[in-house]
Structures are given as structure tokens and as C-alpha cells.
Short mmCIF file of C-alpha atoms in Angstrom, two decimals:
data_model
loop_
_atom_site.label_atom_id
_atom_site.label_comp_id
_atom_site.label_asym_id
_atom_site.label_seq_id
_atom_site.Cartn_x
_atom_site.Cartn_y
_atom_site.Cartn_z
CA MET F 1 -58.38 -3.09 -49.94
CA ALA F 2 -60.81 -5.94 -50.42
CA ILE F 3 -58.04 -8.49 -50.64
CA PHE F 4 -57.28 -8.13 -46.93
CA THR F 5 -60.82 -9.19 -46.06
CA LYS F 6 -60.25 -12.53 -47.79
CA PRO F 7 -57.40 -14.21 -45.94
CA LYS F 8 -57.82 -17.48 -47.85
CA LEU F 9 -57.29 -15.69 -51.16
CA LEU F 10 -54.26 -13.84 -49.78
CA PHE F 11 -52.80 -17.12 -48.52
CA LEU F 12 -53.32 -18.73 -51.94
CA ILE F 13 -51.59 -15.84 -53.68
CA LEU F 14 -48.62 -16.05 -51.35
CA ILE F 15 -48.34 -19.78 -52.06
CA LEU F 16 -48.43 -19.14 -55.81
CA VAL F 17 -45.74 -16.49 -55.51
CA SER F 18 -43.55 -18.83 -53.43
CA LEU F 19 -44.04 -21.66 -55.94
CA PHE F 20 -43.12 -19.34 -58.79
CA LEU F 21 -39.92 -18.22 -57.10
CA ALA F 22 -39.05 -21.81 -56.20
CA SER F 23 -39.56 -22.91 -59.80
CA GLN F 24 -37.21 -20.17 -60.95
CA CYS F 25 -34.54 -21.43 -58.53
CA ASP F 26 -35.08 -25.07 -59.50
CA GLU F 27 -34.72 -24.29 -63.19
CA GLU F 28 -31.51 -22.32 -62.64
CA GLU F 29 -30.02 -24.92 -60.30
CA ASN F 30 -30.65 -27.74 -62.77
CA ASN F 31 -28.60 -25.80 -65.31
CA ASN F 32 -25.77 -25.00 -62.89
CA PRO F 33 -23.13 -27.77 -62.70
CA TYR F 34 -21.15 -25.79 -60.10
CA LEU F 35 -23.94 -25.78 -57.49
CA PHE F 36 -24.71 -28.76 -55.24
CA LYS F 37 -27.75 -28.53 -52.98
CA SER F 38 -27.46 -29.74 -49.40
CA HIS F 39 -29.28 -33.03 -50.11
CA ARG F 40 -26.38 -34.03 -52.39
CA PHE F 41 -24.30 -34.65 -49.25
CA THR F 42 -24.94 -38.31 -48.41
CA PRO F 43 -24.30 -39.87 -44.98
CA GLN F 44 -21.08 -41.87 -45.01
CA LEU F 45 -21.45 -42.44 -41.29
CA ARG F 46 -24.62 -41.91 -39.30
CA SER F 47 -25.92 -42.49 -35.80
CA LYS F 48 -28.51 -41.02 -33.47
CA HIS F 49 -26.08 -38.47 -32.02
CA GLY F 50 -24.06 -37.44 -35.05
CA GLU F 51 -23.10 -38.07 -38.65
CA PHE F 52 -20.54 -37.49 -41.39
CA ARG F 53 -22.06 -36.38 -44.71
CA VAL F 54 -19.89 -36.39 -47.83
CA LEU F 55 -20.33 -34.98 -51.33
CA ASP F 56 -19.72 -37.39 -54.20
CA LYS F 57 -16.38 -37.42 -55.98
CA PHE F 58 -15.85 -34.64 -58.51
CA THR F 59 -16.07 -36.42 -61.88
CA ASP F 60 -17.18 -33.70 -64.33
CA GLU F 61 -14.44 -32.48 -66.67
CA LEU F 62 -15.07 -29.00 -65.24
CA PHE F 63 -13.43 -30.13 -61.99
CA GLY F 64 -10.26 -31.73 -63.37
CA GLY F 65 -8.06 -29.72 -61.02
CA ILE F 66 -9.79 -30.83 -57.82
CA GLU F 67 -10.47 -34.53 -58.46
CA LYS F 68 -8.17 -35.54 -55.60
CA TYR F 69 -10.31 -33.69 -53.06
CA ARG F 70 -13.60 -34.46 -51.30
CA VAL F 71 -15.67 -32.29 -49.01
CA GLY F 72 -17.93 -33.26 -46.14
CA VAL F 73 -19.59 -32.11 -42.93
CA LEU F 74 -19.15 -33.60 -39.47
CA GLU F 75 -22.05 -32.83 -37.15
CA PHE F 76 -22.40 -33.73 -33.49
CA GLU F 77 -25.41 -33.42 -31.23
CA PRO F 78 -24.91 -31.78 -27.79
CA MET F 79 -22.97 -33.81 -25.21
CA SER F 80 -21.73 -36.45 -27.66
CA PHE F 81 -18.57 -38.47 -28.32
CA MET F 82 -17.25 -39.90 -31.60
CA HIS F 83 -15.23 -43.12 -31.41
CA PRO F 84 -11.49 -43.14 -32.29
CA HIS F 85 -10.88 -43.61 -36.01
CA HIS F 86 -8.47 -42.69 -38.79
CA PHE F 87 -8.72 -41.87 -42.50
CA ASP F 88 -6.51 -42.72 -45.45
CA ALA F 89 -6.61 -39.02 -46.33
CA GLN F 90 -5.16 -35.76 -45.11
CA LEU F 91 -7.89 -33.63 -43.53
CA LEU F 92 -8.38 -29.92 -43.11
CA LEU F 93 -11.05 -29.00 -40.57
CA LEU F 94 -12.95 -25.71 -40.28
CA THR F 95 -15.37 -25.23 -37.40
CA VAL F 96 -18.56 -23.61 -38.69
CA ARG F 97 -20.85 -23.96 -35.70
CA GLY F 98 -20.55 -24.49 -31.97
CA SER F 99 -17.48 -25.67 -30.12
CA GLY F 100 -15.90 -28.99 -29.28
CA THR F 101 -12.72 -30.88 -28.55
CA ILE F 102 -10.59 -33.01 -30.83
CA SER F 103 -7.97 -35.46 -29.56
CA ILE F 104 -5.21 -36.78 -31.83
CA ALA F 105 -3.32 -39.96 -30.94
CA GLU F 106 -0.07 -40.70 -32.78
CA GLU F 107 2.80 -43.07 -32.16
CA ASP F 108 4.88 -40.70 -30.05
CA GLU F 109 2.36 -38.18 -28.68
CA LYS F 110 -1.22 -37.25 -27.87
CA LYS F 111 -2.69 -33.81 -28.46
CA SER F 112 -6.06 -32.36 -27.51
CA PHE F 113 -7.43 -29.05 -28.74
CA ASN F 114 -10.55 -27.03 -28.13
CA LEU F 115 -12.18 -25.93 -31.37
CA GLU F 116 -14.40 -22.88 -31.74
CA HIS F 117 -16.20 -21.17 -34.60
CA GLY F 118 -13.66 -20.16 -37.25
CA ASP F 119 -10.88 -22.50 -36.07
CA VAL F 120 -8.82 -24.46 -38.62
CA LEU F 121 -6.81 -27.62 -37.99
CA ASN F 122 -4.77 -29.87 -40.29
CA ILE F 123 -4.92 -33.62 -39.55
CA SER F 124 -2.22 -35.86 -41.02
CA ALA F 125 -3.38 -38.93 -42.92
CA GLY F 126 -3.55 -41.96 -40.64
CA SER F 127 -3.75 -40.03 -37.36
CA THR F 128 -6.23 -41.53 -34.90
CA VAL F 129 -8.74 -38.88 -33.86
CA TYR F 130 -11.87 -38.61 -31.71
CA PHE F 131 -14.25 -35.74 -31.05
CA ILE F 132 -16.55 -34.54 -28.30
CA ASN F 133 -19.21 -31.88 -28.27
CA LYS F 134 -19.17 -30.61 -24.70
CA ASP F 135 -21.95 -28.08 -25.14
CA ASN F 136 -25.28 -29.17 -23.70
CA LYS F 137 -27.42 -27.13 -26.10
CA GLU F 138 -25.71 -26.33 -29.41
CA LYS F 139 -24.63 -28.67 -32.20
CA PHE F 140 -20.95 -28.86 -33.17
CA SER F 141 -20.38 -28.73 -36.94
CA VAL F 142 -17.12 -29.03 -38.87
CA TYR F 143 -16.54 -28.46 -42.60
CA VAL F 144 -14.02 -31.04 -43.86
CA LEU F 145 -11.65 -31.04 -46.83
CA ALA F 146 -10.11 -34.46 -47.52
CA LYS F 147 -7.20 -35.14 -49.86
CA SER F 148 -6.85 -38.86 -50.48
CA VAL F 149 -3.46 -40.56 -50.27
CA ASN F 150 -4.49 -43.74 -52.09
CA LEU F 151 -7.01 -43.54 -54.93
CA PRO F 152 -7.70 -39.97 -56.15
CA GLY F 153 -10.96 -38.66 -54.77
CA GLN F 154 -11.66 -41.77 -52.68
CA PHE F 155 -11.03 -42.17 -48.98
CA GLN F 156 -12.07 -44.55 -46.25
CA GLU F 157 -12.55 -44.27 -42.51
CA PHE F 158 -11.26 -47.02 -40.20
CA PHE F 159 -12.86 -47.33 -36.75
CA SER F 160 -10.82 -48.86 -33.95
CA VAL F 161 -13.99 -49.33 -31.91
CA GLY F 162 -17.10 -50.74 -33.54
CA GLY F 163 -20.77 -50.16 -33.11
CA GLU F 164 -23.91 -49.83 -35.14
CA ASN F 165 -23.13 -49.33 -38.87
CA ALA F 166 -19.37 -49.23 -38.28
CA GLU F 167 -17.75 -52.46 -37.17
CA THR F 168 -14.26 -52.30 -35.68
CA PHE F 169 -11.54 -53.18 -38.16
CA TYR F 170 -9.96 -55.46 -35.53
CA ARG F 171 -12.70 -58.02 -36.12
CA ALA F 172 -11.61 -58.39 -39.74
CA PHE F 173 -8.46 -60.20 -38.52
CA SER F 174 -8.40 -63.91 -37.76
CA SER F 175 -8.92 -64.86 -34.11
CA ASP F 176 -5.50 -66.48 -33.79
CA ILE F 177 -3.86 -63.33 -35.17
CA LEU F 178 -5.65 -61.19 -32.58
CA GLU F 179 -4.85 -63.59 -29.74
CA THR F 180 -1.18 -63.42 -30.64
CA ALA F 181 -1.15 -59.66 -31.20
CA PHE F 182 -2.81 -58.86 -27.86
CA ASN F 183 -1.55 -61.90 -25.95
CA THR F 184 -5.12 -62.29 -24.71
CA PRO F 185 -7.60 -65.20 -24.89
CA ARG F 186 -10.23 -65.13 -27.61
CA ASP F 187 -13.21 -64.84 -25.26
CA ARG F 188 -11.87 -61.67 -23.68
CA LEU F 189 -11.15 -60.19 -27.11
CA GLU F 190 -14.66 -61.03 -28.27
CA ARG F 191 -16.02 -59.16 -25.27
CA LEU F 192 -13.67 -56.21 -25.88
CA PHE F 193 -14.58 -55.75 -29.53
CA GLY F 194 -18.23 -56.79 -29.26
CA GLN F 195 -19.35 -54.81 -26.22
CA GLN F 196 -20.12 -51.54 -28.01
CA LYS F 197 -23.52 -51.81 -29.71
CA GLN F 198 -24.30 -48.10 -30.20
CA GLY F 199 -23.48 -45.87 -33.16
CA ILE F 200 -20.19 -44.23 -34.11
CA VAL F 201 -21.29 -41.12 -32.15
CA ILE F 202 -22.75 -41.75 -28.71
CA LYS F 203 -24.18 -39.74 -25.84
CA ALA F 204 -21.67 -38.86 -23.11
CA SER F 205 -22.11 -37.73 -19.53
CA GLU F 206 -20.69 -34.50 -18.14
CA GLU F 207 -18.11 -36.48 -16.16
CA GLN F 208 -16.96 -38.40 -19.23
CA ILE F 209 -16.65 -35.25 -21.29
CA ARG F 210 -14.81 -33.44 -18.51
CA ALA F 211 -12.31 -36.29 -18.23
CA ILE F 212 -11.49 -36.17 -21.94
CA SER F 213 -11.46 -32.40 -22.40
CA GLN F 214 -9.76 -31.24 -19.21
CA HIS F 215 -6.28 -31.22 -20.76
CA ALA F 216 -7.31 -29.72 -24.10
CA SER F 217 -5.69 -26.44 -25.08
CA ARG F 218 -6.62 -23.48 -27.26
CA SER F 219 -4.61 -22.51 -30.29
CA ILE F 220 -1.38 -20.68 -29.47
CA LYS F 221 -0.17 -18.42 -32.24
CA GLU F 222 3.59 -18.28 -32.53
CA LYS F 223 5.83 -15.99 -34.55
CA LYS F 224 5.23 -15.64 -38.29
CA GLY F 225 1.77 -17.14 -37.95
CA GLU F 226 2.98 -20.65 -37.08
CA THR F 227 0.81 -22.60 -34.67
CA GLY F 228 1.18 -25.72 -32.63
CA GLY F 229 -2.54 -26.40 -32.95
CA PRO F 230 -5.64 -24.85 -34.48
CA PHE F 231 -5.73 -21.21 -35.52
CA SER F 232 -8.69 -18.90 -36.05
CA VAL F 233 -9.48 -17.41 -39.44
CA LEU F 234 -11.69 -14.83 -37.73
CA LYS F 235 -8.73 -13.49 -35.76
CA GLU F 236 -6.96 -12.62 -38.99
CA ARG F 237 -7.12 -9.04 -40.20
CA THR F 238 -10.14 -8.48 -42.43
CA LEU F 239 -8.90 -8.86 -46.01
CA ILE F 240 -11.71 -6.75 -47.44
CA GLY F 241 -14.79 -5.21 -45.90
CA ASN F 242 -17.17 -2.33 -45.35
CA ARG F 243 -20.65 -1.83 -43.91
CA PHE F 244 -22.14 -4.29 -46.42
CA GLY F 245 -19.84 -7.25 -45.76
CA GLN F 246 -16.50 -8.64 -44.58
CA TYR F 247 -14.12 -11.31 -45.77
CA PHE F 248 -11.48 -13.09 -43.67
CA GLU F 249 -8.83 -15.31 -45.22
CA ALA F 250 -5.93 -17.44 -43.97
CA THR F 251 -3.35 -18.25 -46.64
CA PRO F 252 -0.55 -20.82 -47.10
CA ASP F 253 1.90 -17.92 -47.11
CA ARG F 254 1.17 -17.29 -43.42
CA PHE F 255 0.33 -20.70 -42.00
CA GLN F 256 2.44 -23.84 -42.20
CA GLN F 257 -0.64 -26.03 -41.70
CA LEU F 258 -2.01 -24.73 -45.01
CA ARG F 259 1.30 -24.79 -46.86
CA ASP F 260 1.48 -28.57 -47.20
CA LEU F 261 -1.88 -28.69 -48.98
CA ASP F 262 -1.50 -25.32 -50.71
CA VAL F 263 -5.00 -24.44 -49.50
CA ALA F 264 -6.40 -21.12 -48.31
CA VAL F 265 -9.35 -20.89 -45.91
CA GLY F 266 -11.92 -18.12 -46.09
CA ILE F 267 -15.03 -16.91 -44.25
CA MET F 268 -17.28 -14.33 -45.89
CA ASN F 269 -20.16 -12.46 -44.28
CA ILE F 270 -22.48 -10.52 -46.58
CA ASN F 271 -24.79 -8.40 -44.48
CA GLN F 272 -28.54 -8.50 -45.02
CA GLY F 273 -29.36 -6.67 -48.23
CA GLY F 274 -25.72 -6.68 -49.38
CA MET F 275 -23.84 -7.98 -52.41
CA ILE F 276 -20.22 -8.65 -53.27
CA LEU F 277 -19.16 -6.85 -56.43
CA PRO F 278 -18.22 -9.03 -59.42
CA VAL F 279 -14.82 -10.58 -58.72
CA TYR F 280 -12.61 -13.49 -59.72
CA CYS F 281 -9.78 -15.33 -58.03
CA THR F 282 -6.52 -15.45 -59.95
CA ARG F 283 -5.22 -18.88 -58.93
CA ALA F 284 -7.37 -20.64 -56.31
CA THR F 285 -10.42 -22.77 -57.01
CA TRP F 286 -12.81 -22.29 -54.11
CA LEU F 287 -15.00 -25.00 -52.57
CA VAL F 288 -17.67 -23.01 -50.73
CA MET F 289 -20.43 -24.02 -48.32
CA VAL F 290 -23.28 -21.85 -47.04
CA ALA F 291 -23.17 -21.80 -43.24
CA GLN F 292 -25.94 -19.28 -42.54
CA GLY F 293 -28.67 -17.39 -44.34
CA ASN F 294 -29.90 -17.35 -47.92
CA GLY F 295 -28.48 -15.89 -51.08
CA ARG F 296 -28.23 -15.89 -54.80
CA LEU F 297 -25.20 -16.34 -57.06
CA GLU F 298 -24.36 -15.53 -60.65
CA MET F 299 -21.12 -16.83 -62.17
CA VAL F 300 -19.59 -16.85 -65.63
CA SER F 301 -19.17 -20.47 -66.71
CA SER F 302 -16.24 -21.86 -68.65
CA ARG F 303 -18.75 -23.47 -71.00
CA ARG F 304 -19.67 -21.08 -73.78
CA HIS F 305 -22.74 -20.81 -75.92
CA GLN F 306 -21.66 -21.40 -79.49
CA ARG F 307 -22.92 -18.04 -80.74
CA GLN F 308 -23.75 -16.09 -77.62
CA GLY F 309 -20.37 -16.05 -75.92
CA HIS F 310 -19.95 -16.71 -72.21
CA LYS F 311 -22.68 -18.50 -70.30
CA VAL F 312 -23.86 -17.25 -66.91
CA VAL F 313 -25.01 -19.82 -64.36
CA ARG F 314 -27.32 -18.84 -61.51
CA GLY F 315 -28.65 -20.40 -58.37
CA CYS F 316 -30.41 -19.82 -55.05
CA LEU F 317 -28.41 -20.57 -51.92
CA SER F 318 -29.52 -21.87 -48.53
CA VAL F 319 -27.81 -23.39 -45.50
CA GLY F 320 -25.82 -26.51 -46.36
CA ASP F 321 -25.57 -25.80 -50.08
CA PHE F 322 -22.17 -26.08 -51.74
CA PHE F 323 -20.68 -24.53 -54.88
CA VAL F 324 -17.38 -24.48 -56.76
CA ILE F 325 -15.75 -21.27 -58.00
CA PRO F 326 -12.99 -22.19 -60.50
CA ALA F 327 -10.03 -19.86 -60.79
CA GLY F 328 -10.61 -16.97 -63.18
CA HIS F 329 -14.42 -17.28 -63.16
CA PRO F 330 -16.15 -13.95 -62.41
CA ILE F 331 -18.85 -14.29 -59.74
CA THR F 332 -21.17 -12.23 -57.59
CA VAL F 333 -23.29 -13.29 -54.60
CA VAL F 334 -26.28 -11.48 -53.10
CA ALA F 335 -27.61 -11.91 -49.56
CA THR F 336 -31.39 -12.44 -49.73
CA GLY F 337 -33.98 -12.98 -47.05
CA ASP F 338 -34.04 -11.43 -43.60
CA SER F 339 -30.57 -12.35 -42.30
CA ASN F 340 -26.90 -12.11 -43.14
CA LEU F 341 -25.32 -14.62 -45.50
CA ARG F 342 -22.25 -16.45 -44.17
CA MET F 343 -20.14 -18.68 -46.39
CA VAL F 344 -17.02 -20.72 -45.63
CA GLY F 345 -14.58 -22.15 -48.12
CA PHE F 346 -11.35 -23.91 -48.99
CA GLY F 347 -9.25 -22.42 -51.78
CA ILE F 348 -7.27 -25.08 -53.68
CA ASN F 349 -3.95 -23.65 -54.99
CA GLY F 350 -4.14 -20.84 -52.48
CA HIS F 351 -0.48 -19.73 -52.64
CA ASN F 352 -0.12 -16.26 -54.20
CA SER F 353 -3.78 -16.18 -55.21
CA ARG F 354 -5.48 -12.78 -55.37
CA LEU F 355 -8.96 -11.32 -55.73
CA ASN F 356 -9.45 -9.13 -58.81
CA PHE F 357 -12.56 -6.97 -58.62
CA LEU F 358 -14.32 -5.99 -61.83
CA ALA F 359 -16.30 -3.03 -60.48
CA GLY F 360 -16.03 -0.52 -57.65
CA GLN F 361 -13.30 1.81 -56.48
CA GLN F 362 -10.78 -1.05 -56.27
CA SER F 363 -11.59 -2.43 -59.71
CA ILE F 364 -8.65 -3.66 -61.80
CA TRP F 365 -9.79 -1.20 -64.49
CA ARG F 366 -8.26 1.65 -62.52
CA ASN F 367 -4.87 0.24 -63.55
CA VAL F 368 -5.66 -0.12 -67.26
CA ASP F 369 -4.26 2.56 -69.59
CA ARG F 370 -6.70 5.17 -70.90
CA GLY F 371 -5.80 4.32 -74.45
CA ALA F 372 -6.45 0.64 -73.84
CA LYS F 373 -9.87 1.45 -72.37
CA GLU F 374 -10.75 3.63 -75.33
CA MET F 375 -9.82 1.00 -77.91
CA SER F 376 -11.37 -1.87 -75.94
CA PHE F 377 -14.80 -0.27 -75.48
CA ASN F 378 -14.75 1.84 -78.65
CA MET F 379 -15.76 4.82 -76.54
CA PRO F 380 -13.90 7.93 -75.36
CA ALA F 381 -11.68 7.07 -72.39
CA ARG F 382 -13.26 9.88 -70.38
CA GLU F 383 -16.71 8.30 -70.69
CA VAL F 384 -15.40 4.81 -69.89
CA GLU F 385 -13.67 6.04 -66.75
CA GLU F 386 -16.73 8.02 -65.70
CA ILE F 387 -18.83 4.84 -65.80
CA PHE F 388 -16.29 2.79 -63.86
CA GLN F 389 -15.97 5.53 -61.25
CA ASN F 390 -19.71 5.91 -60.70
CA GLN F 391 -19.61 3.19 -58.02
CA ASN F 392 -18.36 4.87 -54.85
CA GLU F 393 -18.05 1.67 -52.82
CA SER F 394 -15.42 -1.08 -52.91
CA TYR F 395 -15.85 -4.85 -52.51
CA PHE F 396 -19.41 -4.93 -51.09
CA VAL F 397 -22.44 -2.81 -51.99
CA ALA F 398 -26.19 -2.66 -51.37
CA ALA F 399 -27.92 -5.38 -53.38
CA PRO F 400 -30.30 -4.61 -56.24
CA LYS F 401 -33.91 -4.12 -55.20
CA GLY F 402 -35.57 -7.51 -54.88
CA GLY F 403 -32.21 -9.16 -54.14
CA GLY F 404 -31.41 -9.45 -57.83
CA ARG F 405 -33.83 -12.32 -58.12
CA ARG F 406 -34.65 -13.05 -61.73
CA GLY F 407 -38.38 -13.06 -62.28
CA GLN F 408 -38.94 -10.42 -59.60
CA GLN F 409 -40.64 -8.22 -62.18
CA TYR F 410 -43.30 -10.87 -62.70
CA VAL F 411 -43.88 -11.24 -58.98
CA SER F 412 -44.17 -7.47 -58.64
CA SER F 413 -46.73 -7.42 -61.45
CA ILE F 414 -48.80 -10.09 -59.69
CA LEU F 415 -48.73 -8.19 -56.39
CA ASP F 416 -49.53 -4.87 -58.10
CA LEU F 417 -52.50 -6.48 -59.82
CA VAL F 418 -53.84 -7.94 -56.58
CA PHE F 419 -53.17 -5.09 -54.21
#
């Protein structure tokens, strides 16, 4: 049609459509207290070759059960090294991109482990750790859950070696204290602690990386799921899945590393054009980050409208975004765009927590008495069951046309008018 002969007009229309869709997302996100866009993660540590971004402390009354926890993202550029440091918090690490090596120095031993996509590792509070990204092309990214051991929801990193934006804690001591502690003259100590002028993550050579990583090991799974190092969530049996998506989960019931924190770890892939059926978690509150792709969520909020009953919160998802799913809150997520949607998460109170689906062949309604269905819906039980059995799939299904995006009808009207 004539529109195709006017590329400038077509370009303008596409911009208007994009702005409309973006405004819909912005409006929904502003009204969604459970969704935190990627820019809400602020750099707690930053250098040219890596950084540690952290989300602010959970202070809203909605998050009363998770106020002791913080989440963050460690990211390392290729061929980089992060100085030794420790935290006053217990850490749970989940590798979401690339591969690297972590070394842990404690009073009576040193351990080094290779970490790959999907690996989980528990770090005790106060353990001195350092990282390397030994890949020469890909970034190394780690999703971090921190549980503070001092003030709830607040934790601090302590760097043994200083540098730009992170001075060594040794220099906080008086010179005479350091001279006595190290039995070394002040001038040599000044040189030791003042030599490093770069950031907390620095570039490393192949030889330096090889020297650090040569004794690192992979996770070794022992009996009953116990490990002496990291374990892979992706090597667990798929908890649920079909051609539209898959979900992997490691639970405190199987892994000692998760038992101390009572935290489950999950990785969900929703294939392009797929959707997870409405579901809620019985006990765990999930802290979820988008690792790949784009999507859209709808969740029933615990805040009610005074006269309209439950409130539904919505939001558009992109890489780096984070959202909270409180226990018992029904939710669905749709994969939008031209790629799969991958999400990773930590489930607080993960012991004995289950997924209860509200639609599909594995819906909890299949275990509700016919009489209870009839009285609840004020409809014949046969008709109620027929509706609930119309969905032939379980867990994941094909998404609604348009990805379930609210306002799609208006966009379609614009396009129909133009074309």
C-alpha cells in the first residue's frame, strides 16, 4: 500500500507505537511495588574491569519476611581478577553467565572452585574470597544473596588489599600497631599497602590467571546430594516442563549448603512465545532476576482495593530486572520478544515449599470435591470441571496472542488503520 512508499511516515508510526507500549509499561511498573528495574541496582563497588551492584534494603512493610536479606550482582570483564575481601554476611552465589574461579581462604584451609552457568556455592560469613574470570571473551556474572550477621539488611565488604575506591582496611590501624603486628618497619608496610593504585577488579595476564586457577576443582556430588563445593541447579532433574518451558530447582531438603539458610535456588526458562500457567508458592518467597530475554508478569498483590477485591500488579521485564514473589501470591509470566525468557531466583523459606498451579491438567482443582466446586462457583459441578479440563497442557502453555500485553488492542487498531 501507499504507506510503504513513505518510509519516513512508517518510521514515525513505529516510534509512536513503541512510545505507546513503553508508556504502558512505565505506568504499570510505577504501580508495582514488587518490581525493581535494573537501574535500581546501585554500584557498591566499581572499577574499570568489574563491579558489584546491590539493590537497596527491603524496607516496605510488604517485605517484612525478607528484611534480613539483600541481593546483588557481581560482574567481571574477561581476563580479570578481584582482590581478596570478606563480608560480614553469609553469601549464596548463583552463576548466571560465563565461567570463572573462586578461591576461599580460611584459617585452616584454602579451597578453589571453577564456577559455570547454573552453579551454586554457599560462602560463610567472614571467609576471605577472590575471583577471576579466565575467559578472554565473555563476562562472568554472579547473582548474590546476602544474609547479614550484624544489622538486619545491612552488610559491608572489607578489602585486604586496597586500590581505587576501596582502601585496604589495614591502613585504618595505627602505624605502631601494624609495625608490631607484622614485625616490619613502617616504610615497608607503607609500600606494601600503598602500591596497588588500580580498582578492586583489575586486568590479569594469562600466566597470572593460570597460576591461580590451576588447582581449582569442579563440583563433586556426593551421596544424598551433599557436595564439597559448588553444585549445578541445571544438573538437577527438571521439576516441571514441556515444550513451552522448563523449571529446575535445588532445595534445602537435598543440599546441605542450602539447609543452613533455608533457601531454594531455581532457574526457569520460558521458551519464546510461552507462558507459565497461574501458580503460587506455598511457603517460599522468591527473589527473582531476569537473566535473559524479555517478558511480562501479572501477580495478585496482598494489597486489596477497598471495594474491588484483590489488586493485580503488572510489569514488563528485561535483562537485569528484579521482582519479589511473596508466598501464596498467584503469578503468571509471559515470554515476549524474539527470544526465550530465562529467570533465576532464590526462594526464602524453601524447605517443604511447593508449587500449586491454578490452571492446567495439574491444577489443584482436580483434587477439590465436586460438591465443593459446585457450591463455590454456584454452577453445576460438571460444567465447572469441563472448564478446568479444557486446558490440555500442564505448567507451561503458548502465550496469548500479542504476548498478553495490555493495550495491544489499541496498537492493533493503529496498525489496521495505517495498513
